[in-house]
Amino acid sequence: MSLVLHVDGDRWRNHLRETHAASPGLVPVAKGNGYGLSVGRLARRAQWLGVDTLAVGTYPELPEVVQRFDGDLLVLTPWRATDPPLAAAAERVVHTVSRGDDLVVLLERNPRARFVLERATSMLRHGMTARELWDAARVVRSTRGARCEGVALHLPLGRGGNLAEAERLLTEVVGADLPGAARRTVYVSHLSRAELGTLTQRWPDLVVRPRIGTSLWLGDRDALRVSAEVLDAHELPRGTAFGYRGRSFARSGHLLVVSGGTAHGIGLEAPTGDLGARGRAATLARGGLGALGLVRSPFFVDGAQRLFAEPPHMQASMLFVPAGDRVPAVGDRVDVRVRYTTTTADRVEID
Ligand SMILES: *Cc1c(COP(=O)(O)O)cnc(C)c1O
């Protein structure tokens, strides 16, 4: 009984190699549920790719990667004074510092700490203003042996529209006059390949290091798919009560019980697809099922997206298959179309 993420290994590895080759200075990002693949697995892949730096999202993720990747480990979430001291691999960890006060405390506690300074972008998640960056750069210049390794810019999902902002920020970064390699090195997120190419051409003195997760690990959509197992199928004559809430439908069909529930992240977000009034009207026109007030599930049976018969359970979901449609056999596998970053499979099969 399991939800399985299937990976076409050759295809996936080809995409990783191609992305690596096309992205000089690549820093792969492994965080959260590991983009559906697990952070540990991505760390091993980063080692295999041969990059010198891997980014994780948070400090608690470090233990998942330290043994699997032997290069530098950039932590994307900014360091705060409340973070516990590093347990392992301290020499390989590069902190992100997003506030001047934190810089002072970090250097007090560990003058040998390696770090990048984060400049805020239009995202406004973390980062310093231009003035704060200049002040921080002054602290770095005046602290002998301070190991600042560059500046970080986390841009919004620009889909190619981030160039102007990136260039404006790069002008400030250069103006901050950081010492040594920090002066030249900029870690960027969410620039397109074309934008990265343009920046590299226009700023030949800078080393631009793209931090990439989604378009690296999940960039070739057809290399991955998720399947669920049919665990049970029950005839459901109209009016028959079922489920946790004893609801019933005015139409006959089958109840299909499949693996995959809230514990896997199923049903925690609206399935992709048009759920607006027009989409509902189309569903209504197709089979009258919209009239049952059901919600579309991410499960596909016989090529058709099925409706949840009731909200997903913790590890299984109940689907409604209307009378007349083919009912799969127990043990069959059905496709599930979900966001990998919010779905945790029981098993990942890479072939
Ligand atoms: C998650 C994250 C990334 C990677 O984002 P993708 O969209 O998955 O490529 C890059 N930079 C920062 C700061 C992040 O938090």
PDB file of N, CA, C and O in Angstrom, residues 17 23 80 166 197 239 303 312:
ATOM      1  N   ARG A  17      22.662  16.710 -15.669  1.00  0.00           N
ATOM      2  CA  ARG A  17      23.967  17.005 -16.292  1.00  0.00           C
ATOM      3  C   ARG A  17      23.863  18.194 -17.234  1.00  0.00           C
ATOM      4  O   ARG A  17      24.729  19.069 -17.257  1.00  0.00           O
ATOM      5  N   SER A  23      24.786  25.893 -16.534  1.00  0.00           N
ATOM      6  CA  SER A  23      24.677  26.846 -15.421  1.00  0.00           C
ATOM      7  C   SER A  23      26.007  26.953 -14.683  1.00  0.00           C
ATOM      8  O   SER A  23      26.176  26.364 -13.613  1.00  0.00           O
ATOM      9  N   ARG A  80      20.388  33.435  12.871  1.00  0.00           N
ATOM     10  CA  ARG A  80      19.907  34.273  13.959  1.00  0.00           C
ATOM     11  C   ARG A  80      20.632  33.863  15.233  1.00  0.00           C
ATOM     12  O   ARG A  80      21.055  32.709  15.366  1.00  0.00           O
ATOM     13  N   ALA A 166      18.075  42.824 -10.850  1.00  0.00           N
ATOM     14  CA  ALA A 166      19.360  42.196 -10.538  1.00  0.00           C
ATOM     15  C   ALA A 166      20.504  43.169 -10.830  1.00  0.00           C
ATOM     16  O   ALA A 166      21.431  43.308 -10.033  1.00  0.00           O
ATOM     17  N   GLY A 197      23.078  34.487 -18.468  1.00  0.00           N
ATOM     18  CA  GLY A 197      24.024  34.696 -19.567  1.00  0.00           C
ATOM     19  C   GLY A 197      24.312  36.173 -19.768  1.00  0.00           C
ATOM     20  O   GLY A 197      25.470  36.590 -19.923  1.00  0.00           O
ATOM     21  N   GLY A 239     -27.769   6.310  -3.122  1.00  0.00           N
ATOM     22  CA  GLY A 239     -28.357   6.423  -1.788  1.00  0.00           C
ATOM     23  C   GLY A 239     -27.635   5.655  -0.703  1.00  0.00           C
ATOM     24  O   GLY A 239     -27.988   5.758   0.465  1.00  0.00           O
ATOM     25  N   GLY A 303      -7.459   7.655 -17.467  1.00  0.00           N
ATOM     26  CA  GLY A 303      -7.213   8.934 -18.139  1.00  0.00           C
ATOM     27  C   GLY A 303      -8.084  10.080 -17.660  1.00  0.00           C
ATOM     28  O   GLY A 303      -7.918  11.208 -18.118  1.00  0.00           O
ATOM     29  N   PRO A 312      -9.841  13.489   1.710  1.00  0.00           N
ATOM     30  CA  PRO A 312      -8.857  12.410   1.851  1.00  0.00           C
ATOM     31  C   PRO A 312      -8.615  12.039   3.305  1.00  0.00           C
ATOM     32  O   PRO A 312      -8.682  12.888   4.184  1.00  0.00           O
TER      33      PRO A 312
END
